[in-house]
C-alpha positions as a printed Julia matrix, in Angstrom:
188×3 Matrix{Float64}:
 -40.29  -50.96  38.74
 -42.05  -48.73  41.29
 -44.21  -46.13  39.43
 -46.24  -44.66  42.46
 -45.5   -44.56  46.16
 -48.1   -43.65  48.7
 -46.58  -43.36  52.15
 -49.08  -44.12  54.93
 -50.29  -41.88  57.7
 -48.29  -41.97  60.77
 -44.85  -42.01  59.01
 -42.85  -39.0   60.33
 -39.4   -39.53  58.56
 -38.48  -40.79  55.1
 -34.88  -42.16  55.39
 -31.9   -41.43  53.42
 -31.9   -42.75  49.9
 -35.23  -44.4   50.45
 -36.33  -44.09  46.79
 -33.04  -43.05  45.18
 -32.63  -44.09  41.61
 -36.21  -45.58  41.37
 -36.16  -44.78  37.68
 -39.88  -45.32  37.14
 -41.14  -43.46  40.03
 -43.42  -40.62  38.73
 -45.84  -40.15  41.62
 -45.47  -39.87  45.4
 -48.1   -39.25  47.91
 -46.84  -38.24  51.26
 -48.61  -38.19  54.71
 -49.64  -35.27  56.63
 -47.62  -36.49  59.49
 -44.33  -36.21  57.75
 -41.75  -33.78  59.38
 -38.49  -34.94  57.78
 -37.14  -35.99  54.43
 -33.61  -37.28  54.66
 -30.59  -37.01  52.2
 -31.18  -38.28  48.79
 -34.6   -39.62  49.54
 -36.07  -39.07  46.14
 -33.12  -38.15  44.04
 -32.86  -39.61  40.52
 -36.54  -40.3   40.18
 -39.02  -39.23  37.5
 -41.52  -37.35  39.73
 -43.23  -34.48  38.09
 -44.55  -32.72  41.11
 -44.95  -33.2   44.96
 -47.05  -31.91  47.57
 -45.22  -31.16  50.84
 -46.93  -30.9   54.22
 -46.43  -27.54  55.99
 -45.18  -29.62  58.99
 -42.01  -30.62  57.13
 -39.11  -28.83  58.82
 -36.15  -30.55  57.4
 -35.37  -31.83  53.93
 -31.98  -33.35  53.58
 -29.08  -32.92  51.09
 -29.81  -33.69  47.53
 -33.39  -35.0   48.61
 -34.74  -34.16  45.06
 -31.43  -33.84  43.23
 -31.5   -34.92  39.47
 -35.29  -35.28  39.42
 -35.26  -34.25  35.79
 -39.16  -34.27  35.31
 -39.87  -32.26  38.51
 -41.38  -29.11  37.25
 -42.78  -27.22  40.2
 -42.83  -27.3   44.14
 -44.35  -25.36  46.89
 -41.94  -25.41  49.83
 -43.41  -26.18  53.38
 -44.07  -23.01  55.47
 -42.1   -24.37  58.35
 -38.94  -25.48  56.52
 -35.86  -24.14  58.26
 -33.0   -24.75  55.78
 -32.72  -25.98  52.19
 -29.92  -28.36  52.32
 -26.95  -28.77  49.92
 -27.83  -30.06  46.31
 -31.47  -30.2   47.26
 -32.84  -29.58  43.94
 -29.49  -29.83  41.95
 -30.03  -30.63  38.29
 -33.77  -30.45  38.43
 -33.78  -29.36  34.72
 -37.6   -29.16  34.22
 -38.17  -27.0   37.38
 -39.75  -23.83  36.32
 -41.4   -22.64  39.56
 -40.52  -22.75  43.18
 -43.05  -21.27  45.66
 -41.26  -20.12  48.82
 -43.76  -17.25  49.68
 -45.1   -18.95  52.8
 -41.67  -19.9   54.16
 -41.52  -17.81  57.32
 -38.66  -19.64  59.13
 -36.48  -20.36  56.11
 -32.91  -19.32  57.08
 -30.34  -20.95  54.67
 -30.35  -21.81  51.03
 -27.37  -24.31  50.74
 -24.54  -24.78  48.46
 -25.61  -25.92  44.96
 -29.34  -25.9   46.06
 -30.68  -25.06  42.67
 -27.37  -25.32  40.57
 -28.19  -26.18  36.91
 -31.92  -25.86  37.25
 -31.93  -24.64  33.72
 -35.71  -23.98  33.38
 -36.07  -21.96  36.64
 -37.43  -18.57  35.54
 -37.95  -16.67  38.82
 -37.45  -16.91  42.63
 -38.86  -14.73  45.51
 -36.5   -15.03  48.52
 -38.41  -14.98  51.75
 -37.23  -12.26  54.08
 -36.06  -14.55  56.7
 -33.28  -15.98  54.51
 -29.99  -14.88  55.93
 -27.64  -17.01  53.84
 -27.34  -18.0   50.1
 -24.8   -20.61  49.78
 -21.88  -21.15  47.16
 -23.15  -21.92  43.64
 -26.81  -21.9   44.97
 -28.37  -20.77  41.72
 -25.31  -21.17  39.31
 -26.22  -22.35  35.84
 -29.84  -21.3   36.16
 -29.69  -20.13  32.55
 -33.46  -19.29  32.41
 -33.47  -17.16  35.83
 -34.57  -13.85  34.87
 -35.77  -12.32  38.29
 -34.68  -12.73  41.81
 -36.67  -10.73  44.11
 -35.7    -9.88  47.68
 -38.1    -8.41  50.31
 -37.53   -4.87  51.65
 -37.24   -6.13  55.21
 -34.76   -9.0   54.05
 -32.39  -10.37  56.72
 -30.0   -11.7   53.9
 -26.33  -10.87  55.02
 -24.3   -13.23  52.92
 -24.09  -14.42  49.32
 -21.76  -17.22  48.63
 -19.21  -17.85  45.97
 -20.42  -18.01  42.39
 -24.07  -18.04  43.64
 -25.56  -16.77  40.48
 -22.69  -17.83  38.09
 -24.03  -18.29  34.52
 -27.27  -16.73  35.15
 -27.01  -15.28  31.57
 -30.47  -13.64  31.45
 -30.61  -12.36  34.99
 -31.83   -8.84  34.68
 -32.33   -7.5   38.13
 -31.17   -8.33  41.59
 -31.53   -5.75  44.41
 -29.09   -6.31  47.22
 -30.79   -5.48  50.6
 -29.04   -3.18  52.94
 -28.55   -6.13  55.25
 -25.87   -7.73  53.04
 -22.4    -7.54  54.47
 -20.64  -10.2   52.34
 -20.58  -11.07  48.67
 -18.27  -14.01  47.68
 -16.12  -14.35  44.78
 -17.8   -14.4   41.37
 -21.13  -14.09  42.69
 -22.51  -12.64  39.32
 -19.84  -14.11  37.05
 -20.97  -14.34  33.42
 -24.22  -12.7   34.18
 -24.38  -10.93  30.72
 -27.93   -9.64  30.58
């Protein structure tokens, strides 16, 4: 019945499924030495927030999937890719701060799918690819901002499906590929 985890300084990697399904885990304190969080490491826990070191460059698939109490997160500035399902089903997630992510290249398939409380997202200029179903089912998503100097070239299939109150999405001139049903059922 782990409720709090304090990971000691010196730890560089948290392995796959390390805390997966620790149903009572609400608080995690990570070391400044951490550079990688592997697949499913904290999925299905009750964490409400987490502070990620700017030195983290890799967060694996589904690392925080189904963390239904997670309400906000600031992404590490050196993160390269957001893997598939990384925040899938984080129903309390209202805010994601990616403003300092100067090297983020990809938002993976299903990355924020069914984050039903997510209200806005500002895409860093460096992101070139938004994966399939990446923001699908984000029914509270109202604004999605892209930078004027955006490198975005591809938006995957059904990436914003069922974002029913999405009011504005400006496609940068760099976009050359839109997948099937990208804005399917965006009725606002």
